[in-house]
Coordinates of C-alpha atoms in Angstrom, one line a residue:
Chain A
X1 CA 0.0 0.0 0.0
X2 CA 1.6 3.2 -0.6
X3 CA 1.7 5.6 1.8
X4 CA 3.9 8.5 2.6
X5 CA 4.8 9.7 6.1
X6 CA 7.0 13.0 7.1
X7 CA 7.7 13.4 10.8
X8 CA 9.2 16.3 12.5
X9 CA 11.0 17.0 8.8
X10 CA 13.0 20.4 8.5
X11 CA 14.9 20.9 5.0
X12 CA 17.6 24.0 4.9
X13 CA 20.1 25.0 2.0
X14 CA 23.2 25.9 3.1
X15 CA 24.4 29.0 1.2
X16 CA 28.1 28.4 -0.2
X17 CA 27.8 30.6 -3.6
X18 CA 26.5 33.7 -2.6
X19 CA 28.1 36.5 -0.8
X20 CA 26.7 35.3 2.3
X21 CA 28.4 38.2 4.3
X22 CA 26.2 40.2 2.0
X23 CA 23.4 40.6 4.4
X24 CA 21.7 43.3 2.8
X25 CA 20.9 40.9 -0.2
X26 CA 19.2 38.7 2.0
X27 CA 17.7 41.2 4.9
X28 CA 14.1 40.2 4.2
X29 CA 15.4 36.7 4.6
X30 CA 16.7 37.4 7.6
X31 CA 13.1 39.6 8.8
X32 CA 11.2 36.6 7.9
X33 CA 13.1 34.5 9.9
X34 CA 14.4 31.8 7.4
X35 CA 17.9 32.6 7.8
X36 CA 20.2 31.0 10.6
X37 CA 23.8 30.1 11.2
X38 CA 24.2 26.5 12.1
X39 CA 27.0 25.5 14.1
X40 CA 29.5 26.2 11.5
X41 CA 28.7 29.5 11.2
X42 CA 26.8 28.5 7.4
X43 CA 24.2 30.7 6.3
X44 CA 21.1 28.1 6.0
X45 CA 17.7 29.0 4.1
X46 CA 15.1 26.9 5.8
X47 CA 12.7 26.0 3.1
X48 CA 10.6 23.5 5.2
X49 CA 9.9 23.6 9.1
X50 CA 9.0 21.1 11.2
X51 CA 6.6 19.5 8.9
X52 CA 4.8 16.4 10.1
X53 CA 2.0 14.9 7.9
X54 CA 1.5 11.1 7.0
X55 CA -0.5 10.1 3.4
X56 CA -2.3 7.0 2.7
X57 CA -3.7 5.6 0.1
X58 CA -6.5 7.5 -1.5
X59 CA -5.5 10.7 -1.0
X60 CA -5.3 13.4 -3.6
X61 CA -3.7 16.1 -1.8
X62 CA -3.3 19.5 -3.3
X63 CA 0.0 21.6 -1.7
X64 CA -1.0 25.3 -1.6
X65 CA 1.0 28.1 -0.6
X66 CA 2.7 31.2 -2.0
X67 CA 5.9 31.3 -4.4
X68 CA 8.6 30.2 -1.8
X69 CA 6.7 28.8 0.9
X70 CA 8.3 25.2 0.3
X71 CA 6.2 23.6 -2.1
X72 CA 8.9 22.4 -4.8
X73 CA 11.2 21.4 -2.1
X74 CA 8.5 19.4 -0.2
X75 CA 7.6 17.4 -3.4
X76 CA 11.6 16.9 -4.1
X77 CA 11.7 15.7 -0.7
X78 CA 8.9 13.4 -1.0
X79 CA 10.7 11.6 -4.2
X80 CA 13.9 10.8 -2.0
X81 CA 15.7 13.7 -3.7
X82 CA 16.5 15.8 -0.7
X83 CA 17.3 13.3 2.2
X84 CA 16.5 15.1 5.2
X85 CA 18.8 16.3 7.8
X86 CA 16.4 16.8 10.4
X87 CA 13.2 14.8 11.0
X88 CA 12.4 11.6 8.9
X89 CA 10.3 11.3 5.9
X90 CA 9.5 7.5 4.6
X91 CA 7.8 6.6 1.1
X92 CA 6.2 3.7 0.4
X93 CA 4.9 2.8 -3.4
X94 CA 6.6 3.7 -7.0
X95 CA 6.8 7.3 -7.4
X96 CA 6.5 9.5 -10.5
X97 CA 7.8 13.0 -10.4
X98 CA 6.6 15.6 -12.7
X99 CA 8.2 18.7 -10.9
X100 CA 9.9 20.7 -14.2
X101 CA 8.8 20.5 -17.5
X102 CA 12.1 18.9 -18.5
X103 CA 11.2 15.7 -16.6
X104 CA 15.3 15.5 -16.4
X105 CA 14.8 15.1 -19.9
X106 CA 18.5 15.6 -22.4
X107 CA 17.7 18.3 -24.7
X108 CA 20.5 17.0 -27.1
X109 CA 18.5 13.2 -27.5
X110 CA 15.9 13.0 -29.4
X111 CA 12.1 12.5 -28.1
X112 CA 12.0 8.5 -28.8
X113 CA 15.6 8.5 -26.9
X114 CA 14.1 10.3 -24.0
X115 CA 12.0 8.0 -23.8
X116 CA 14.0 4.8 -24.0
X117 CA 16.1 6.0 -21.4
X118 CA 13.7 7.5 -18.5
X119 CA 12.4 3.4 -19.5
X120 CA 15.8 2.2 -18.5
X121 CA 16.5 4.8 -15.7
X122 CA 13.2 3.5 -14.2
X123 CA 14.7 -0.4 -15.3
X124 CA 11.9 -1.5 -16.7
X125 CA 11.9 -4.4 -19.7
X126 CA 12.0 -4.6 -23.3
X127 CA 8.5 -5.0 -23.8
X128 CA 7.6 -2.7 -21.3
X129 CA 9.7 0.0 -22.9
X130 CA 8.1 -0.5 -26.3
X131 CA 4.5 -0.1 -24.7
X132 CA 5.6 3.2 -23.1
X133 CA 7.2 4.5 -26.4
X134 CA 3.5 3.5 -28.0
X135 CA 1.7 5.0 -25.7
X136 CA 4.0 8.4 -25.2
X137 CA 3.6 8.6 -29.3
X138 CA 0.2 8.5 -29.2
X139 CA -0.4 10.8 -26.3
X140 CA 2.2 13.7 -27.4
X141 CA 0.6 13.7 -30.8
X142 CA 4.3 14.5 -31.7
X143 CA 4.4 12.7 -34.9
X144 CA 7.7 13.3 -36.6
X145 CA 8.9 15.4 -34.3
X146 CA 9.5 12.5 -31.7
X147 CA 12.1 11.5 -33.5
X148 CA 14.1 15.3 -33.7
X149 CA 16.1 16.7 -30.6
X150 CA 14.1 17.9 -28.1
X151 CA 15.7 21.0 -28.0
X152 CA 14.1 21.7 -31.4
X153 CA 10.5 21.6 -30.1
X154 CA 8.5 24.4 -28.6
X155 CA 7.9 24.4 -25.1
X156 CA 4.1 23.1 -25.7
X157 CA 5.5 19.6 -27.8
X158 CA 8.0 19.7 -24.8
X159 CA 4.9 20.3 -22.2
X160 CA 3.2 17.0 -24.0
X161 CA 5.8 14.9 -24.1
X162 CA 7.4 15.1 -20.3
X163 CA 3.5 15.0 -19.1
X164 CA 3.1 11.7 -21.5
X165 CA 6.4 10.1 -20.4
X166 CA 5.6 10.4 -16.7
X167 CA 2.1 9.5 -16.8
X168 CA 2.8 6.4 -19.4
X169 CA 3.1 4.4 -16.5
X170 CA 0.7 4.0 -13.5
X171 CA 2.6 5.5 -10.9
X172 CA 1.7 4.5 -7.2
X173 CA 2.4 8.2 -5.8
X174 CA 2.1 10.8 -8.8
X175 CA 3.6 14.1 -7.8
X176 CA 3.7 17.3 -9.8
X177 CA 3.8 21.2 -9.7
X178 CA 1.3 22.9 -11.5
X179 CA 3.4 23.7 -14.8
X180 CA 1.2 21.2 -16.8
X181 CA -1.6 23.4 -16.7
X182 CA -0.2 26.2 -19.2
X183 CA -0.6 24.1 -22.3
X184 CA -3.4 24.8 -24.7
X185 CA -7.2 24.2 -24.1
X186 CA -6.6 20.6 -26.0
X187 CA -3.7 19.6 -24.0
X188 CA -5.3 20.4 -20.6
X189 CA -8.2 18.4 -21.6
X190 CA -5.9 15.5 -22.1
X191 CA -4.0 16.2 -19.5
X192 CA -6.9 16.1 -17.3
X193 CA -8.5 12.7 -18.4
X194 CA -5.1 11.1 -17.6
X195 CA -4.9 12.5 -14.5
X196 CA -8.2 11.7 -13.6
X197 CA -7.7 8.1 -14.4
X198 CA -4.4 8.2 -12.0
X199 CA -6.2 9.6 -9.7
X200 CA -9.2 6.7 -10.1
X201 CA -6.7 4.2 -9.6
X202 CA -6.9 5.5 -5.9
X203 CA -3.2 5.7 -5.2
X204 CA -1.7 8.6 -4.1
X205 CA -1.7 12.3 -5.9
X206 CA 0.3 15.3 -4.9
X207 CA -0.4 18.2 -6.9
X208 CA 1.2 21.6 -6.3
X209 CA -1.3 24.9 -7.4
X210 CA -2.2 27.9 -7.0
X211 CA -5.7 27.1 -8.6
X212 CA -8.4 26.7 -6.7
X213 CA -10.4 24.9 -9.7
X214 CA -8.2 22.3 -9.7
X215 CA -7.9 21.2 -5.9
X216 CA -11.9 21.6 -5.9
X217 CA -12.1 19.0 -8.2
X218 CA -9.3 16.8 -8.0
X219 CA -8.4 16.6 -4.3
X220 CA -9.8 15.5 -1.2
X221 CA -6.8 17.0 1.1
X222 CA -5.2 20.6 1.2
X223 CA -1.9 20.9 2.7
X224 CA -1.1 24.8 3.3
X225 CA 2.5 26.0 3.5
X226 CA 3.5 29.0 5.0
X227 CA 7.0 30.2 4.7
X228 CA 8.0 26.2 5.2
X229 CA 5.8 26.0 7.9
X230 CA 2.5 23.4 7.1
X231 CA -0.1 26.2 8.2
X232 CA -3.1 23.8 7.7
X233 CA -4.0 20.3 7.1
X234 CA -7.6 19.3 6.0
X235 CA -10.0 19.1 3.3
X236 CA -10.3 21.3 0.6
X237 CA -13.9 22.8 2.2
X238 CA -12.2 23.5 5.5
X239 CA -8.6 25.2 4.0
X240 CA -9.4 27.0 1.1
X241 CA -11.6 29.0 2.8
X242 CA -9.1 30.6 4.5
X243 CA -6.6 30.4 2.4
X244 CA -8.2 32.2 -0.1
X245 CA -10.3 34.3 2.3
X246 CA -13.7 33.7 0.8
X247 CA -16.7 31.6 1.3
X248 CA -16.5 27.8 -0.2
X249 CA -19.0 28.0 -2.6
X250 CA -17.5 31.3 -4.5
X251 CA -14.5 29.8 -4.7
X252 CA -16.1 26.5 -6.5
X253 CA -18.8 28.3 -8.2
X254 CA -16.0 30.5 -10.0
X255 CA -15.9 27.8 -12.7
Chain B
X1 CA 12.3 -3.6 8.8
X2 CA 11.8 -1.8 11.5
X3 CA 10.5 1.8 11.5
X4 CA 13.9 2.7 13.6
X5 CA 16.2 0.6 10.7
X6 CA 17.5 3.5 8.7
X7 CA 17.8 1.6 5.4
X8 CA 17.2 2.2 1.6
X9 CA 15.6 -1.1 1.0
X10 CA 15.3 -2.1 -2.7
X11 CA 12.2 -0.2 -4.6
X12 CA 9.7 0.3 -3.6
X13 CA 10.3 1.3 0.2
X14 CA 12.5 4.5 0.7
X15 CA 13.5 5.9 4.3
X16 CA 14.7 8.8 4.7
X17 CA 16.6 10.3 8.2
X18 CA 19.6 12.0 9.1
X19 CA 21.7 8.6 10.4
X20 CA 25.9 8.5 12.3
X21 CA 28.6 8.3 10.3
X22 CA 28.6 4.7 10.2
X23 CA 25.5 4.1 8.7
X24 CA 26.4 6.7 6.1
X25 CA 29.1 4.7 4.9
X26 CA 26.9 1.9 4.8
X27 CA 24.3 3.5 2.5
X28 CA 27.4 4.9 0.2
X29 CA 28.5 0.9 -0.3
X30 CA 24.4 0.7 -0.3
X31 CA 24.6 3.5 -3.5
X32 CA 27.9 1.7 -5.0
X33 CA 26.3 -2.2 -5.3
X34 CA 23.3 -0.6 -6.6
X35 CA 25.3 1.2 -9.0
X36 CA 26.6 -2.1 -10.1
X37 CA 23.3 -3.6 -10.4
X38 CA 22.2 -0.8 -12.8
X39 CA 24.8 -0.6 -14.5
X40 CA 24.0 -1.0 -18.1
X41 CA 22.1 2.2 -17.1
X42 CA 25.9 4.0 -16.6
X43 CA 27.2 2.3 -19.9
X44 CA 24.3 3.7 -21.6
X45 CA 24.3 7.2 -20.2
X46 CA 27.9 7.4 -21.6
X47 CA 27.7 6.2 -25.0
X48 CA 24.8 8.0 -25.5
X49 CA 27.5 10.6 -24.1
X50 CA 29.7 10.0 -26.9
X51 CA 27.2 9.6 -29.5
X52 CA 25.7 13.1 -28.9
X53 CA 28.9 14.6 -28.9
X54 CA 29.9 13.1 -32.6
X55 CA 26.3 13.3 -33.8
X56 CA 25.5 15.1 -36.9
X57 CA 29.6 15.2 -37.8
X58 CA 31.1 12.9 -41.0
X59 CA 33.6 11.0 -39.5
X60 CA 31.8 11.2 -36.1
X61 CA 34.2 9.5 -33.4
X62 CA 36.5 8.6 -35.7
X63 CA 37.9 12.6 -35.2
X64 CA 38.8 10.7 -31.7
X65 CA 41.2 8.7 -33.5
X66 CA 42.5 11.3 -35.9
X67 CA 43.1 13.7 -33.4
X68 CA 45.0 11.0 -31.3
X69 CA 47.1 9.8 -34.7
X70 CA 48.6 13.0 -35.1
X71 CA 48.9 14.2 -31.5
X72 CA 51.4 11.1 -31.1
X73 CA 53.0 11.8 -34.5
X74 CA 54.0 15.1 -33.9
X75 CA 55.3 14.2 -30.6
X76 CA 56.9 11.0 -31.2
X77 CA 58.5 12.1 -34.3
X78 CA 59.8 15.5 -33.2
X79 CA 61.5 14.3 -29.7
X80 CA 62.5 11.2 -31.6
X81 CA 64.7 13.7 -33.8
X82 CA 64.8 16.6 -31.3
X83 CA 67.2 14.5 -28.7
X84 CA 68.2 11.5 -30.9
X85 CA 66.5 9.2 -29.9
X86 CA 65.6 5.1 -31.4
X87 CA 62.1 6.4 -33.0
X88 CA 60.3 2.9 -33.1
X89 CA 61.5 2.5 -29.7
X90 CA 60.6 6.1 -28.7
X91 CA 57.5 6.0 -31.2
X92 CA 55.8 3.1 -29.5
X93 CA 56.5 4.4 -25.9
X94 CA 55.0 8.0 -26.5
X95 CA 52.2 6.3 -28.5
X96 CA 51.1 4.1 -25.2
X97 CA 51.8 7.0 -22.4
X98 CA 49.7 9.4 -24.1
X99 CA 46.5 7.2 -25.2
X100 CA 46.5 6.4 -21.4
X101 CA 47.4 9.9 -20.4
X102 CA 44.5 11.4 -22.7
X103 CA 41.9 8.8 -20.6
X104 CA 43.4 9.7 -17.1
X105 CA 43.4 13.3 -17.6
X106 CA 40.1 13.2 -19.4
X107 CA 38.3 11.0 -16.3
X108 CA 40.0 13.3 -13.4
X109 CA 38.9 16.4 -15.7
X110 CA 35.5 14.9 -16.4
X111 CA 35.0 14.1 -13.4
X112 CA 34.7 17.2 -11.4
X113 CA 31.3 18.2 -13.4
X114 CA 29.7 14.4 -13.1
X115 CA 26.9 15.9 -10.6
X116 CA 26.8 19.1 -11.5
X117 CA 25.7 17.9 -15.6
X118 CA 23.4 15.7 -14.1
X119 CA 21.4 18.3 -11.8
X120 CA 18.4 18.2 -14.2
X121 CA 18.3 14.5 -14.0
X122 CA 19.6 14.2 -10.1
X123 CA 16.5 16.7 -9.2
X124 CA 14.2 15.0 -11.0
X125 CA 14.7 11.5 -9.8
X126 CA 16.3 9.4 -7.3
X127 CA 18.9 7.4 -8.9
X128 CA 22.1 6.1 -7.4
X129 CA 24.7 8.5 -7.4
X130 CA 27.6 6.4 -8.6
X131 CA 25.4 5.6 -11.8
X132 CA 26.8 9.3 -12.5
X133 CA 30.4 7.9 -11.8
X134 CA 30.0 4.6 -14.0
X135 CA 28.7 7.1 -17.4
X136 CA 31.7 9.0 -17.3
X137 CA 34.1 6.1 -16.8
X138 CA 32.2 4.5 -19.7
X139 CA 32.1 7.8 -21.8
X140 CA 36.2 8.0 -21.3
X141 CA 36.5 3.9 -21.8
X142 CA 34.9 4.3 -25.7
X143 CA 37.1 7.5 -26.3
X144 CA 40.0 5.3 -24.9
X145 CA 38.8 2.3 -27.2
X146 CA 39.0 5.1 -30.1
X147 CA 42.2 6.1 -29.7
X148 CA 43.6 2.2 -29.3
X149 CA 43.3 2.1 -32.8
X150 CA 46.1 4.3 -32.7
X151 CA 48.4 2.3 -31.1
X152 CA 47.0 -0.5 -33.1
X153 CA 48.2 1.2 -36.5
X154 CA 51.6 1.8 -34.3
X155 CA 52.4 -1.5 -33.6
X156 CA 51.3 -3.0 -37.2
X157 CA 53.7 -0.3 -39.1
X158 CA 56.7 -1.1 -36.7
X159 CA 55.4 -4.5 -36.7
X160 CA 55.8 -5.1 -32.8
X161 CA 54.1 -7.9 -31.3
X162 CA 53.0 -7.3 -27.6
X163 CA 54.3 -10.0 -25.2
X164 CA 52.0 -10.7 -22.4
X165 CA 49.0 -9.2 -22.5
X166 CA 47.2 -11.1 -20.1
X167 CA 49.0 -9.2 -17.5
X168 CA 47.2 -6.3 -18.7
X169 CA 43.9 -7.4 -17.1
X170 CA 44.5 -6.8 -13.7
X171 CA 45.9 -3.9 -14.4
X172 CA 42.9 -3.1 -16.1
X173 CA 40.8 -4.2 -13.5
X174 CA 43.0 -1.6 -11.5
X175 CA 42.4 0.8 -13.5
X176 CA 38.7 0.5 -13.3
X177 CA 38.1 1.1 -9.7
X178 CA 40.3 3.8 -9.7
X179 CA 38.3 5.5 -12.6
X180 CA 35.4 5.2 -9.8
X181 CA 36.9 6.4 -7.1
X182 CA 38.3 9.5 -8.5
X183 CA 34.8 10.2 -10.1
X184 CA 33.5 9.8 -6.7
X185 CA 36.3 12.0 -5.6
X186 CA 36.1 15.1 -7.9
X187 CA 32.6 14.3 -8.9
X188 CA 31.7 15.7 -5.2
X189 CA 34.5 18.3 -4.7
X190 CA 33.6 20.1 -7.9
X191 CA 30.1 20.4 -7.0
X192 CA 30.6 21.7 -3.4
X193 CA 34.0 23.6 -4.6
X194 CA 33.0 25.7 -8.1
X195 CA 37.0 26.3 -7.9
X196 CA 37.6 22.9 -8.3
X197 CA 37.5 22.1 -12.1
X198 CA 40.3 24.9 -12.9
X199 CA 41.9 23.6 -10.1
X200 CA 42.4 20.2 -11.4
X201 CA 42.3 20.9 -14.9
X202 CA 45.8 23.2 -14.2
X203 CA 47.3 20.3 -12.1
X204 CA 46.9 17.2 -14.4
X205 CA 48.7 19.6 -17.2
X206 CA 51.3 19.8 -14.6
X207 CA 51.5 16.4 -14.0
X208 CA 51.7 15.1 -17.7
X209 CA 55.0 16.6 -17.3
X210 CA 55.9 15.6 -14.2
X211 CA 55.2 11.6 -15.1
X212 CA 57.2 9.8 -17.2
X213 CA 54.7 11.2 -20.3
X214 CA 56.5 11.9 -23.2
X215 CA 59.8 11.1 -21.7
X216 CA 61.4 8.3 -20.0
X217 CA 61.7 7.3 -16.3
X218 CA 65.4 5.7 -17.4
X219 CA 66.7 9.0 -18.5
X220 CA 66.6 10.2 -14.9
X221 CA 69.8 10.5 -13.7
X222 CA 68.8 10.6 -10.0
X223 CA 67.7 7.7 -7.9
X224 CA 64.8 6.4 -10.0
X225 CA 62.5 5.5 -6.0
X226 CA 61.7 8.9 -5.9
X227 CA 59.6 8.7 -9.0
X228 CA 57.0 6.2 -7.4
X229 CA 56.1 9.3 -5.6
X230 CA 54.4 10.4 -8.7
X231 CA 50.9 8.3 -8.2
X232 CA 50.8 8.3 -11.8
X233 CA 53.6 6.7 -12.5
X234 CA 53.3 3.3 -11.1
X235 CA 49.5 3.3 -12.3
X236 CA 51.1 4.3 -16.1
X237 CA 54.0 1.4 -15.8
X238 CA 51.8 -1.8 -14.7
X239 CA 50.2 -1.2 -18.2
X240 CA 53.0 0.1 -19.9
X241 CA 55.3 -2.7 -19.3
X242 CA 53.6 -5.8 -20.1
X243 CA 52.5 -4.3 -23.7
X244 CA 55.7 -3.4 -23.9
X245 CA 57.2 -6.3 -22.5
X246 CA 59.9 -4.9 -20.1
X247 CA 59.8 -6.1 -16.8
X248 CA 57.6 -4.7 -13.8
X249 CA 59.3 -4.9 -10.1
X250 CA 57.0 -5.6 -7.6
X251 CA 57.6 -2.2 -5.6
X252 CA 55.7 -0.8 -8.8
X253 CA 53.1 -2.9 -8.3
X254 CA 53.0 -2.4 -4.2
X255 CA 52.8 1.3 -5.1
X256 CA 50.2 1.0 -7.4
X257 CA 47.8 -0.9 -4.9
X258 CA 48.8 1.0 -2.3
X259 CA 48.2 4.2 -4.2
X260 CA 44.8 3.1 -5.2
X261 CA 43.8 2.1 -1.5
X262 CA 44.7 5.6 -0.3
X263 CA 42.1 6.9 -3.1
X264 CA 39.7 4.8 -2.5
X265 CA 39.4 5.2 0.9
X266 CA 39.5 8.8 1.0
X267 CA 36.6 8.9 -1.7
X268 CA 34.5 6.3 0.1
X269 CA 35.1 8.8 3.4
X270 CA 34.2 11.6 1.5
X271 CA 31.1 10.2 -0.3
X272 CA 29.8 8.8 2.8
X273 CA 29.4 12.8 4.4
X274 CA 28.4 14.3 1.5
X275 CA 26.2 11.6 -0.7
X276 CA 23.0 12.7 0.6
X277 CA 24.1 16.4 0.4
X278 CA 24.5 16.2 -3.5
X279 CA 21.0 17.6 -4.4
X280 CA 21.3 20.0 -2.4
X281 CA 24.2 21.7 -3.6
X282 CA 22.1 21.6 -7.0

């Protein structure tokens, strides 16, 4: 069963490149409280504080909060990327990660390569491969152009076929920022229809927005950052309305 | 497993916690078999490497060859002449020490952007970090393969037959692991240190004069010992000498192990602090 469980987890970036004794730069850093020294006298940026959550199967949880607030970093840390220094965070399940456009695609390969590769990063078989390939073809509607360099393609054809390559696969925990959503009407449709049948397959969804729309009819869980802090946990009726400041039934009636 | 057992079990199970020093090393060796397991992953990371690099040129890798052919030309003919020396004998020699230099310094220059290529990749998905490691040692293996040819075409014109080339493979073998631990090594210091590549890209041109390169360690009119202080140079002569087929002492060989321990113990040390850090330095 997947699940996902953070307990007590705090991520911070220690600051090596910038001018750290610059502290004019980062004053508002420093007002907000996200700025510290650790032991060694490093500057740290605390992205996430003392976040403690645990998701089970089921849940489609939308991640809310303003640019900065830790949302990126949260969803890195939930795909093993970031190991935490403080707290513990344990994942359960397959995970798909569609956190950038560029799915850690190589702009020099071609589409079909791209492919073929995330098939062998992820180790799965021959057969399996060519299913994925198939299925990525048909969803990108790419044509011809699967077979050019990616770096040839316009960010839409690039849009379609990360989206396609990490969805190909039934992922157990499907995470992703909201990027997906500035295709074109056609795409979004799409997009949505896969999603919605990820989502069916009642495993886990993680979805960071800033649209209301979507949590309303996606998700059955908010999670609110503040300045790395989780500022509220619940369902989308109890957060949003705060979050957003208005009554629940503008915010779903908007659309 | 325990909910207190910090391990990364095999997929799909993934814990995550800040864990002593000891545990750290154990989830580097964790990293490194798991490397090995996937590694047709790493060979095909670095050919695609190569590939991409030659794509869309004529001769496409071939230039890898060319450029080898009359690198060693030029040298071997003009010191050949320059300080009198036997030119098959001199010829051969150069042809050897730089197709082996030309991989050494390529890995050790290579390998202080291994991470920092990879960040779109390494934020995007967790993958063993030594995968990284095993694609550039592949990448530089196929340019080394390339430029064998050279020495190929060498031997045939002078018509040289190699003696025992079976010794070659634990040198080889040797070789190898060391490619690993110095991408290991520099892979992490040139992501935490941005100083780093220029760094070591200004010390391995020192040391391809330093080491018996272009010239040889017999010339040396000194006590010839002091030269296994070079790390290169022992690494250079257990291949060098059986395709040569002059005889290898075993205080080369000592000195090549020993050499090789010291590396890979210090990157195994420093891999085990900073493994998990890697992303974030992104």
């Amino acid at each position: 069963m997947p699940s996902i469980t953070v307990k007590n987890l705090s991520i911070s970036f220690p600051l090596y490149h910038e001018n750290t004794r610059s502290l004019r730069k980062m004053a508002h850093l420093f007002v907000s409280g996200r700025l510290k020294q650790d032991q060694h006298k490093k500057i740290l940026v605390q992205s996430l504080r003392d976040i403690n959550f645990t998701l089970k199967q089921g849940d489609r949880v939308g991640l809310v909060g303003q640019n900065g607030a830790g949302k990126t970093t949260l969803l890195r840390t939930m795909a093993g990327i970031y190991e935490p220094i403080t707290g513990h965070i344990r994942i359960e399940g397959n995970i798909s990660t569609l956190l950038d456009p560029t799915v850690g695609m190589n702009f020099n390969l071609t589409g079909r390569e791209n492919v073929q590769l995330k098939c062998s990063i992820n180790g799965y078989s021959k057969q399996q491969t060519k299913e994925i390939e198939k299925n990525v073809e048909d969803f990108s509607e790419l044509g011809t152009y699967l077979d050019l360099p990616v770096r040839t393609y316009s960010s839409g054809m690039q849009l379609r076929l990360g989206f396609g390559l990490t969805t190909a696969i039934d992922p157990q925990i499907l995470m992703m920022d909201e990027w997906f959503l500035t295709g074109d009407a056609g795409f979004i449709l799409k997009a949505t229809k896969r999603i919605e049948h990820i989502a069916q397959n009642s495993q886990i969804l993680v979805i960071s927005t800033h649209s209301a729309e979507i949590i309303a009819k996606w998700c059955n869980r908010v999670l609110w950052l503040d300045q790395g802090f989780l500022k509220m946990d619940g369902t989308p009726e109890e957060v949003l309305p705060i979050y957003l400041n208005k009554p629940y039934e503008e915010i779903v009636g908007k659309d | 497993m325990s909910d207190h057992n910090p391990t990364i079990a095999k997929e799909p199970v993934i814990d995550l916690r800040s864990v002593s020093l000891t545990q750290n090393i154990k989830l580097a060796l964790v990293d490194l078999l798991q490397g090995i397991l996937q590694i047709s992953l790493g060979w095909k990371l670095g050919w695609l490497d190569v590939k991409l690099r030659y794509r869309g040129s004529i001769l496409g890798p071939l230039w890898i060859t060319i450029i080898m052919g009359v690198k060693i030309t030029t040298i071997g003919v003009l010191y050949a002449f320059l300080l009198h020396l036997d030119l098959k004998h001199y010829y051969t020699y150069v042809a050897i020490s730089v197709v082996l230099w030309t991989y050494m310094s390529g890995m050790i220059n290579d390998s202080c952007t291994i991470f920092t290529n990879a960040s779109p990749l390494i934020l995007s998905q967790r993958i063993p970090f030594s995968i990284y490691v095993w694609r550039t040692v592949f990448c530089n293996i196929l340019i080394l393969l390339h430029n064998l040819l050279v020495i190929i075409v060498v031997f045939s014109v002078f018509k040289i037959v190699p003696y025992t080339l079976y010794l070659l493979l634990p040198s080889a073998l040797l070789w190898i692991m060391d490619s690993l631990a110095i991408g290991i090594l520099f892979g992490v210091l040139g992501t935490r240190f941005k100083d780093i590549p220029p760094i070591v890209s200004a010390f391995t041109q020192a040391f391809f004069f330093i080491t018996p390169i272009i010239w040889k360690a017999s010339s040396l009119n000194f006590n010839k010992d002091y030269i296994l202080l070079n790390p290169f140079y022992p690494l250079f002569e257990i291949v060098r000498a059986p395709i040569l087929g002059e005889p290898l002492t075993s205080s080369i060989w000592i000195a090549a192990i020993g050499y090789s321990l010291i590396l890979w113990i210090i990157a195994l040390f420093i891999f085990s602090k900073t493994r998990f850090r890697i992303p974030y330095w992104m």
